[in-house]
mmCIF file of C-alpha atoms in Angstrom:
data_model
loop_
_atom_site.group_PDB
_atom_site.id
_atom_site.type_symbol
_atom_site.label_atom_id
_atom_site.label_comp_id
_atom_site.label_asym_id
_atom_site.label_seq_id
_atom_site.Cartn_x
_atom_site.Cartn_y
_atom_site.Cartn_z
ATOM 1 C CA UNK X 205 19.965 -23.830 0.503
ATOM 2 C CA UNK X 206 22.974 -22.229 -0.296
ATOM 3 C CA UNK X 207 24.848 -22.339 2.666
ATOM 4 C CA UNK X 208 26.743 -18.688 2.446
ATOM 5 C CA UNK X 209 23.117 -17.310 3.181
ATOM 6 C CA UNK X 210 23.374 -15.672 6.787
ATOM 7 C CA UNK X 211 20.945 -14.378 8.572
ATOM 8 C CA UNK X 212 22.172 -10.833 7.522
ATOM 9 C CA UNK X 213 21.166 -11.255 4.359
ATOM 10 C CA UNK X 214 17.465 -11.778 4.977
ATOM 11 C CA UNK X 215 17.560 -8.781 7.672
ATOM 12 C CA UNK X 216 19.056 -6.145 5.144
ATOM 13 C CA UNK X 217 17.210 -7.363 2.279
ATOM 14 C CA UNK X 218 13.595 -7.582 4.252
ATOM 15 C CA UNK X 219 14.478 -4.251 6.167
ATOM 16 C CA UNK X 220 15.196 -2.716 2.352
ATOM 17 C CA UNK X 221 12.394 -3.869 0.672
ATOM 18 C CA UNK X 222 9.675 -2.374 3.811
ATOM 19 C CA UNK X 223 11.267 0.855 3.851
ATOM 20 C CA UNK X 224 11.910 1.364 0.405
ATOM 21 C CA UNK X 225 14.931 3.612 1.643
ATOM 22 C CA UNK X 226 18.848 2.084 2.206
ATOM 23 C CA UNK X 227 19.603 4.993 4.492
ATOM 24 C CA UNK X 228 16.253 3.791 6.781
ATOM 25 C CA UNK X 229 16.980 0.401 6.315
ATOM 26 C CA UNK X 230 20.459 1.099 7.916
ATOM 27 C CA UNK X 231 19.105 3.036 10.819
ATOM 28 C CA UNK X 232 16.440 0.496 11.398
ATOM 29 C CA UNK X 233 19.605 -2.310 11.332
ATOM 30 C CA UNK X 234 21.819 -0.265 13.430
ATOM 31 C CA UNK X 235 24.818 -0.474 10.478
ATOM 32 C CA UNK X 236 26.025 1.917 7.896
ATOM 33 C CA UNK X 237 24.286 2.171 4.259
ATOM 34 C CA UNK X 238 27.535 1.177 2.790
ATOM 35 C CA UNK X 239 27.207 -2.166 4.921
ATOM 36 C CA UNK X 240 23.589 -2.655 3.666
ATOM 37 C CA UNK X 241 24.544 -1.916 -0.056
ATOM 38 C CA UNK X 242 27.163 -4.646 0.243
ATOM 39 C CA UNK X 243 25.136 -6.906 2.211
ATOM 40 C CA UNK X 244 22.372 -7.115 -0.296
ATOM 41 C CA UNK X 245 25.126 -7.419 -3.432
ATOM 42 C CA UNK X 246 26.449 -10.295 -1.456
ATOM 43 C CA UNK X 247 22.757 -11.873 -1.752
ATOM 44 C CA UNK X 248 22.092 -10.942 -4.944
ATOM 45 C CA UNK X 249 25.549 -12.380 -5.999
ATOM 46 C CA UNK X 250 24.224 -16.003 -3.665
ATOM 47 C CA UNK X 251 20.682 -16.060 -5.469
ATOM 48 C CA UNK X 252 22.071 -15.518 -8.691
ATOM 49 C CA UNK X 253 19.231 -12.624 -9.476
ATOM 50 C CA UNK X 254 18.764 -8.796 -9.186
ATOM 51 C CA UNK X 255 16.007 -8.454 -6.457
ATOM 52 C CA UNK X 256 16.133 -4.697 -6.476
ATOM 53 C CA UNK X 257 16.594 -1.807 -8.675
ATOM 54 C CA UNK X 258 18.506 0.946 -6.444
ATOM 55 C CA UNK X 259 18.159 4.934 -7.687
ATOM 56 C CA UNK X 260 17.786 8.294 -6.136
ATOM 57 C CA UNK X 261 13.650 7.443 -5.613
ATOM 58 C CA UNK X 262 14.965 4.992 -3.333
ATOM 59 C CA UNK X 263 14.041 0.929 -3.853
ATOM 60 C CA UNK X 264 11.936 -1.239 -5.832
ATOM 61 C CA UNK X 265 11.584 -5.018 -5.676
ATOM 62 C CA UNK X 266 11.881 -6.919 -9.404
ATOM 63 C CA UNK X 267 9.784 -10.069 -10.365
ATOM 64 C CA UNK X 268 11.927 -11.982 -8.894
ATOM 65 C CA UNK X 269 12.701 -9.698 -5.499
ATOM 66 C CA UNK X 270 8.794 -9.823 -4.889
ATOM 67 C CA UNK X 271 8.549 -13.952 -4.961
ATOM 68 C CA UNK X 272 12.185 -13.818 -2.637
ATOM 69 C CA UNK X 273 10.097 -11.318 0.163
ATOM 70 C CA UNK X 274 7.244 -13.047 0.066
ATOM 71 C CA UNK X 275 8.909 -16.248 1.602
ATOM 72 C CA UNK X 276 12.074 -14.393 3.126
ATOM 73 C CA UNK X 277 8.925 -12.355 5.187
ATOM 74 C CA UNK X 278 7.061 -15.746 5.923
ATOM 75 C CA UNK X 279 10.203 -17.118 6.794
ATOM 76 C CA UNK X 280 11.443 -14.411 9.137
ATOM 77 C CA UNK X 281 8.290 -14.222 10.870
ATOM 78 C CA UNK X 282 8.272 -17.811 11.841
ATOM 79 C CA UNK X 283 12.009 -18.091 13.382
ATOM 80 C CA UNK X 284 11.061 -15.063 15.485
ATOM 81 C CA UNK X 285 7.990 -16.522 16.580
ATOM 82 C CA UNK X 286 9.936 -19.445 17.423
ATOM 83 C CA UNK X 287 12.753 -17.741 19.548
ATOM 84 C CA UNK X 288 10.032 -15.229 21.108
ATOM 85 C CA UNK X 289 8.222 -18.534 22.277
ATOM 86 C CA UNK X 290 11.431 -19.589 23.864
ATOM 87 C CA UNK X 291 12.450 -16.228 25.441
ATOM 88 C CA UNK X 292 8.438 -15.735 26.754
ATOM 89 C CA UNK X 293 7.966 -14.976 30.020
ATOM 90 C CA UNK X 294 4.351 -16.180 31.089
ATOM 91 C CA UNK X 295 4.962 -12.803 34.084
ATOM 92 C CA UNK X 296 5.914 -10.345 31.268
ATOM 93 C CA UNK X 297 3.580 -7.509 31.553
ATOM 94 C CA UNK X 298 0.616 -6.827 29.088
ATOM 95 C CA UNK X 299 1.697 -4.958 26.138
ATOM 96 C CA UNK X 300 -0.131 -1.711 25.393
ATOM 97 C CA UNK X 301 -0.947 -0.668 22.049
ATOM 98 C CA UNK X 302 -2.386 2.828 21.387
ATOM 99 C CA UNK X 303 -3.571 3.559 17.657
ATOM 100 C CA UNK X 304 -5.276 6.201 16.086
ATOM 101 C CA UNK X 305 -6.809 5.749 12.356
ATOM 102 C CA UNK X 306 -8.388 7.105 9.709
ATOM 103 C CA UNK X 307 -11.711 5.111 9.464
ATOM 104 C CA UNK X 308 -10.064 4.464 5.479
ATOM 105 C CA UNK X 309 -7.140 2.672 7.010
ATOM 106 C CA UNK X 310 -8.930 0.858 9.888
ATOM 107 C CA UNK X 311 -11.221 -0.683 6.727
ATOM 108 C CA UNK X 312 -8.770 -1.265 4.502
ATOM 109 C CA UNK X 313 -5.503 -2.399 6.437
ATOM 110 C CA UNK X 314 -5.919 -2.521 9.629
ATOM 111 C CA UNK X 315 -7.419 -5.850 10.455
ATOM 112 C CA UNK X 316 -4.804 -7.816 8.529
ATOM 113 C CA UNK X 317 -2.329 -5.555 10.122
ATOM 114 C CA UNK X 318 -3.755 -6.703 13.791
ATOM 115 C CA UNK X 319 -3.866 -10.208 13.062
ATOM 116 C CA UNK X 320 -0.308 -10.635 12.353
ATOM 117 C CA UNK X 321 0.459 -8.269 14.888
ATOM 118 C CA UNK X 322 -1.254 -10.410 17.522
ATOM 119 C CA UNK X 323 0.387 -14.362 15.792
ATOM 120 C CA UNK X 324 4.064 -12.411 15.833
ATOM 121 C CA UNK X 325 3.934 -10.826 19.389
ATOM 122 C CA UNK X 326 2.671 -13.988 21.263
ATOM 123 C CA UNK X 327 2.386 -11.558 24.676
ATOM 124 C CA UNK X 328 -0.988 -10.514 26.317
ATOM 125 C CA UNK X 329 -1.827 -7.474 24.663
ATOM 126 C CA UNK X 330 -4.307 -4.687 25.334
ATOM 127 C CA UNK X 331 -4.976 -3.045 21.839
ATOM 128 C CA UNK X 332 -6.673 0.285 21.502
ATOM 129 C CA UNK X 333 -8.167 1.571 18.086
ATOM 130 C CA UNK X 334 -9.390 4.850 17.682
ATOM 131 C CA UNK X 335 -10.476 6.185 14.296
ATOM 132 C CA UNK X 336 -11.514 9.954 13.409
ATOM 133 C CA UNK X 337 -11.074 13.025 11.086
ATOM 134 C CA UNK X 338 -7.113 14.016 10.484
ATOM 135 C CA UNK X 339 -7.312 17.136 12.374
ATOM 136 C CA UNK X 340 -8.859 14.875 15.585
ATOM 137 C CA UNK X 341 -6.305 12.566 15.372
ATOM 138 C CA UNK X 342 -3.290 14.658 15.187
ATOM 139 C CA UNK X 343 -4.319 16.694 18.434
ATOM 140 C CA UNK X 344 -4.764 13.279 20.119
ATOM 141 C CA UNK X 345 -1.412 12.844 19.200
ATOM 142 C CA UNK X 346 -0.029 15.491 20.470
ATOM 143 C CA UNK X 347 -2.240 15.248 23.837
ATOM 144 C CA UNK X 348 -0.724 11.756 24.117
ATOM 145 C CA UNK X 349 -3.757 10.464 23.981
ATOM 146 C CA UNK X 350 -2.073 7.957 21.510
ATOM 147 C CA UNK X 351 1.446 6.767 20.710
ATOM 148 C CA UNK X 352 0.780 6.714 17.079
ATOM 149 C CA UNK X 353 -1.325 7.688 14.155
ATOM 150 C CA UNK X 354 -1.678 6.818 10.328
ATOM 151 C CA UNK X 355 -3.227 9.671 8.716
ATOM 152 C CA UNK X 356 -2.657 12.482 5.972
ATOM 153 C CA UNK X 357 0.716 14.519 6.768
ATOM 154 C CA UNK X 358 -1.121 17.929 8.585
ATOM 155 C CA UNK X 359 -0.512 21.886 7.703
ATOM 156 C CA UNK X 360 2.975 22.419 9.149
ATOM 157 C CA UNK X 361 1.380 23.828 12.346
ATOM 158 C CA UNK X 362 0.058 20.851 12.806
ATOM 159 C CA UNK X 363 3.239 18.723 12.367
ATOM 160 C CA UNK X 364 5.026 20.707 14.558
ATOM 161 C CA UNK X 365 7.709 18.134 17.019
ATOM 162 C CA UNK X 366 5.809 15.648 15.030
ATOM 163 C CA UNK X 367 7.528 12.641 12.496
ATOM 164 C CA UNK X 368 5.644 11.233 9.115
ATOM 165 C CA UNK X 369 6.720 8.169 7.232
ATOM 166 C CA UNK X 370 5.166 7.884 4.211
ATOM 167 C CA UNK X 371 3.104 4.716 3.587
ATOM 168 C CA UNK X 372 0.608 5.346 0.472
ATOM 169 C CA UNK X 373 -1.072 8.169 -1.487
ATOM 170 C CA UNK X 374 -4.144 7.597 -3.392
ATOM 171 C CA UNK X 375 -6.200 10.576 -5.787
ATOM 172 C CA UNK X 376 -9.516 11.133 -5.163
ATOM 173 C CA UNK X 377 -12.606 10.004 -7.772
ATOM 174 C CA UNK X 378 -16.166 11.119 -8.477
ATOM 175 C CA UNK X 379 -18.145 8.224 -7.780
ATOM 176 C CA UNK X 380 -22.117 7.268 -7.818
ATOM 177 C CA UNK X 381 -24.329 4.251 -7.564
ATOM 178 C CA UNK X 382 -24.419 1.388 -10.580
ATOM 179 C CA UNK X 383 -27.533 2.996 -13.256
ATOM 180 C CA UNK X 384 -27.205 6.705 -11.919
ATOM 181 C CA UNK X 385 -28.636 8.814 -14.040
ATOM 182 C CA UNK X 386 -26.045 10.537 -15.393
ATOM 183 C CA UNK X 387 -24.680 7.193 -16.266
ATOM 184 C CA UNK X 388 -27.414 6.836 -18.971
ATOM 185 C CA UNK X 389 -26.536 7.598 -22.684
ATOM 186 C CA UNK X 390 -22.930 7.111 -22.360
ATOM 187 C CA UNK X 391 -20.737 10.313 -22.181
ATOM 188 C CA UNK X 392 -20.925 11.705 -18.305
ATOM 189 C CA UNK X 393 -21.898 15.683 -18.568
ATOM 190 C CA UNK X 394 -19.985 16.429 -15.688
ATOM 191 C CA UNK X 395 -21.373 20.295 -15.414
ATOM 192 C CA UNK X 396 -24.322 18.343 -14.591
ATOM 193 C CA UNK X 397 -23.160 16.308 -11.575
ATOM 194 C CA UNK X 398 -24.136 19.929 -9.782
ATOM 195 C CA UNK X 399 -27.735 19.335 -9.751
ATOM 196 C CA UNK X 400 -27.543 16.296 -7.311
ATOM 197 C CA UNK X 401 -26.987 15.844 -3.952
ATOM 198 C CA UNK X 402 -23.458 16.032 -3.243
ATOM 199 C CA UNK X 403 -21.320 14.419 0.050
ATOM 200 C CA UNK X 404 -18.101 16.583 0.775
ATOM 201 C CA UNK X 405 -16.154 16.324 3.582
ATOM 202 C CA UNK X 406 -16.703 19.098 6.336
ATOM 203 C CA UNK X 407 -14.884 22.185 5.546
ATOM 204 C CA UNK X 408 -13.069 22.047 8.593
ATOM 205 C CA UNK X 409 -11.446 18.409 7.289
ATOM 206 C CA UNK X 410 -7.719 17.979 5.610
ATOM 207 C CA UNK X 411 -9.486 16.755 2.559
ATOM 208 C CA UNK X 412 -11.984 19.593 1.733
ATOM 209 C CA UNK X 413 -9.034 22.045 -0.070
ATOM 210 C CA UNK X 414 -8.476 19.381 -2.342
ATOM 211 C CA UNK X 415 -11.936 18.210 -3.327
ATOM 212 C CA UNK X 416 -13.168 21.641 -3.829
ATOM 213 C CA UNK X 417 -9.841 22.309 -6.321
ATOM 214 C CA UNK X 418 -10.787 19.135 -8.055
ATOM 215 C CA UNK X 419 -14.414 20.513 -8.391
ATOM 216 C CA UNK X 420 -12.765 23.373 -10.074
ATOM 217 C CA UNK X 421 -10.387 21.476 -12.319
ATOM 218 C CA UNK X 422 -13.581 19.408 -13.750
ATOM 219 C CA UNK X 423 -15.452 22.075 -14.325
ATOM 220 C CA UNK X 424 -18.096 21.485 -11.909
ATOM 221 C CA UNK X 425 -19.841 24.639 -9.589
ATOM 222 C CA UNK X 426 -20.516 23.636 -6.195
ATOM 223 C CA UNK X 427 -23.475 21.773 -5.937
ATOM 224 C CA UNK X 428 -26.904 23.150 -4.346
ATOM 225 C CA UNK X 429 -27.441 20.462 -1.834
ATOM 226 C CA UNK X 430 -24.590 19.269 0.198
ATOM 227 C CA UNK X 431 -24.309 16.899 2.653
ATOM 228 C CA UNK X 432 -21.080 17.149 4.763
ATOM 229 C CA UNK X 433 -19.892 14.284 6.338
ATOM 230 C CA UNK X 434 -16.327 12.437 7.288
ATOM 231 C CA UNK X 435 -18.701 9.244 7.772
ATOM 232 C CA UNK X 436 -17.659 6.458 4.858
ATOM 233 C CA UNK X 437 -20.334 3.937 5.997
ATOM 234 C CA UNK X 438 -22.673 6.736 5.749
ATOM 235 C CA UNK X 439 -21.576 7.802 2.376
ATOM 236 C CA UNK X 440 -20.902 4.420 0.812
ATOM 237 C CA UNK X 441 -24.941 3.632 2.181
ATOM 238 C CA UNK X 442 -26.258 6.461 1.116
ATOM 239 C CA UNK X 443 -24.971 6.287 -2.162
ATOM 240 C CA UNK X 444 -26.074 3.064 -2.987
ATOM 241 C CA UNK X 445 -29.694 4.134 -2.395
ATOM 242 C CA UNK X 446 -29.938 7.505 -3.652
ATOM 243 C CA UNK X 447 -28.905 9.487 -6.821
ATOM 244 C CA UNK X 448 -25.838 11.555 -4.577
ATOM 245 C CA UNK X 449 -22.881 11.947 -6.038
ATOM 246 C CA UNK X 450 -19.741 11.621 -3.758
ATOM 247 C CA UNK X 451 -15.812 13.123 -4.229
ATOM 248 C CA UNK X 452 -13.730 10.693 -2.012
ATOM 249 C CA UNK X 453 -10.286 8.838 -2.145
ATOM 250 C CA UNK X 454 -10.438 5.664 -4.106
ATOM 251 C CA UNK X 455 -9.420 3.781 -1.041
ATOM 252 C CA UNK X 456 -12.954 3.807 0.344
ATOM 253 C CA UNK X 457 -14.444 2.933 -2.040
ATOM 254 C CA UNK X 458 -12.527 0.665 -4.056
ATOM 255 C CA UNK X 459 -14.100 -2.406 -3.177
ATOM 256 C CA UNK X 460 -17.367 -1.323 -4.460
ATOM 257 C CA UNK X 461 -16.875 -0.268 -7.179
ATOM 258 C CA UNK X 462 -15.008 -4.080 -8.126
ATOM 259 C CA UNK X 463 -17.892 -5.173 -6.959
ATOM 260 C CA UNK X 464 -20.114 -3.199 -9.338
ATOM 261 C CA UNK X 465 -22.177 -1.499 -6.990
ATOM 262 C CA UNK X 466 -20.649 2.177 -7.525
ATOM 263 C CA UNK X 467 -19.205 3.637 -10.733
ATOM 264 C CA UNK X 468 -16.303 5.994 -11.359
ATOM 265 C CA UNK X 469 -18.174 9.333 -13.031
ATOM 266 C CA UNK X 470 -14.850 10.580 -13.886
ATOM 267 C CA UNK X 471 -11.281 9.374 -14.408
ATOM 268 C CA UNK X 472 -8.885 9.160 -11.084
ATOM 269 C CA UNK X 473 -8.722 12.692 -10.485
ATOM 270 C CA UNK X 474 -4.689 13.921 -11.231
ATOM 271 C CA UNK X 475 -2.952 15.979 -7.985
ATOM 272 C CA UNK X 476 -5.041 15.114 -5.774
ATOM 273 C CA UNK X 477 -3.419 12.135 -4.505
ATOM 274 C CA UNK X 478 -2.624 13.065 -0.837
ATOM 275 C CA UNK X 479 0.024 11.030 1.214
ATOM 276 C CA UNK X 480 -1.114 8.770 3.841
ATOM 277 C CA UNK X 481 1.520 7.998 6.595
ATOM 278 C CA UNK X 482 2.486 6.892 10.180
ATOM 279 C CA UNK X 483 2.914 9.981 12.436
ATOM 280 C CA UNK X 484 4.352 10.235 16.131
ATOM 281 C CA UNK X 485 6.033 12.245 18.241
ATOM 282 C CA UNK X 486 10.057 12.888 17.922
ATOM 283 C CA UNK X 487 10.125 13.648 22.031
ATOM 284 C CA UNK X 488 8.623 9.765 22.494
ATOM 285 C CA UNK X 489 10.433 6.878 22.029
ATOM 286 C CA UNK X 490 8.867 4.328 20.001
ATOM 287 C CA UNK X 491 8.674 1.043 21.631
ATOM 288 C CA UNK X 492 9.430 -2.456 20.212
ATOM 289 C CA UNK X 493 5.335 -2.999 19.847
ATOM 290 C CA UNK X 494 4.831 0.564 17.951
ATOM 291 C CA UNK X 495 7.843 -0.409 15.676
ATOM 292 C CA UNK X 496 6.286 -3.482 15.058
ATOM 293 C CA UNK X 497 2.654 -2.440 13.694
ATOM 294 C CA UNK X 498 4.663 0.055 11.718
ATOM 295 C CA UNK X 499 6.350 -2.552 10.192
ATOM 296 C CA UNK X 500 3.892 -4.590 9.188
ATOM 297 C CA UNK X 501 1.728 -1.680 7.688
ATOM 298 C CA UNK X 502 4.620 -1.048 5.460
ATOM 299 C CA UNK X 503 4.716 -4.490 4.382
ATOM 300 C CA UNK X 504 1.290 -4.062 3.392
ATOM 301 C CA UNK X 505 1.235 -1.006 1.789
ATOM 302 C CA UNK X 506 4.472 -0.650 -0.071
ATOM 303 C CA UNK X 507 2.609 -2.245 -3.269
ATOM 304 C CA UNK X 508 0.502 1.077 -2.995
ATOM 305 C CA UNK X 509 3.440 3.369 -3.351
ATOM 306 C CA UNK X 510 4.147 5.632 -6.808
ATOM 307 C CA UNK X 511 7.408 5.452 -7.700
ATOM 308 C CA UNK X 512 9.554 7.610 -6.111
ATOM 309 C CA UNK X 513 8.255 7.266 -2.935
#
């Protein structure tokens, strides 16, 4: 390996790529942008590649920047397991973790997010997971009830002395079980979709503005039997053994429908795609084990992003 590659190099470039941001990389670093922005230019000069493409949306990894973080990340990970494995102290108290998820993300992301959690702290550590509705999980929030949260970004009452970073937005879709009936013939009447049971969200829920404007945008009248419900295991059930029709973000249902057990009634519905984030509060300082899982849910989830964000 080239042997002008410092340690710097892999911090800016890793710290970069996560936040998608050079001004949050730098905070997260402790340095100025303008010491990041030479830093990776240095590497990029080393490697003999362009790893990123820099603009005013912020940073995005080329073919060649997403083969260098997957190994720079792997690589990282294992010299600070290392030195925390020399630096453990067998008396160091237990660290406390204090989550709160949306039942999507504790599906989706959060075991993967756990398990490397748990093989890069190497500490006792009591981890708590709660998962709810958005409203339910902001108030615990603000309660302290938990030191962070990754759910939709609230009404601005809501996010009041509270801070969002952005990890993923996904639209909703009209979805129903493999063979419905609607699916027969070909071409989906979607006025019809009204005449069947229909899950929605509660009305009460973060979600329910947007599902009932994408009702309107299809053309579809509110259905006479609804079933409201912020259950996913319910809904994803249910479907599978009834003719219901269900408006939900892609996310929870994704791998079913892969798997060919639901099907999409209805392209990914456009605007509707609301941002999914970690939230906590700007009076609390967030420790080295809450910086951590944040972290490593970016790593996951930056392949989600749009561009621009």
């Amino acid at each position: 390996m080239d042997r002008r590659l410092k340690l710097r190099h892999f911090q800016c470039f890793l710290a970069a790529a996560r936040s998608r941001y050079l001004r949050e990389a730098a905070v997260s670093l402790n340095i100025t942008q303008a010491a990041v922005t030479k830093t990776l230019n240095e590497l990029e000069q080393i490697v003999g590649h362009a790893l990123m493409v820099r603009d005013r949306s912020g940073v995005k990894l080329t073919h060649q920047g997403e083969l260098f973080f997957h190994y720079a990340a792997a690589g990282m990970a294992s010299l600070e397991q290392g030195y925390d494995g020399l630096q453990a102290d067998p008396s160091a108290p237990r660290i406390e973790v204090r989550l709160g998820v949306l039942p999507t993300v504790a599906a989706r992301f959060l075991p993967r997010a756990t398990s490397r959690f748990l093989e890069e702290t190497r500490r006792s550590v009591n981890f708590s997971l709660l998962t709810g509705h958005n409203q339910h999980l902001l108030e615990l929030l603000h309660r302290g009830k938990v030191d962070l949260v990754v759910a939709r970004i609230g009404s601005p009452d809501d996010m009041q002395q509270l801070e969002f970073k952005h990890l993923y937005a996904e639209p909703l879709v009209l979805v129903a079980r493999a063979g419905h009936p609607l699916c027969q013939g070909g071409r989906v009447r979607l006025r019809d979709v009204s005449g069947y049971p229909f899950l929605l969200p509660p009305v009460d829920t973060r979600i329910r503005p947007l599902v009932e404007q994408a009702l309107t945008n299809l053309g579809i009248p509110m259905p006479g039997t609804v079933i409201e419900t912020v259950s996913n295991t319910f809904g994803r059930s249910f479907l599978r053994g009834s003719d219901a029709v269900w408006m939900i973000s892609y996310g929870v249902v994704e791998d079913y429908i892969e798997a060919g057990l639901l099907t999409l009634l209805a392209d990914p519905i456009e605007n509707t795609s609301d941002p999914v984030g970690v939230i906590r509060r700007q009076d609390q300082e967030m420790d080295a084990a809450t910086r951590q899982i944040t972290q490593i849910l970016l790593s996951q989830t930056r392949h989600l992003r749009p561009l621009g964000h």
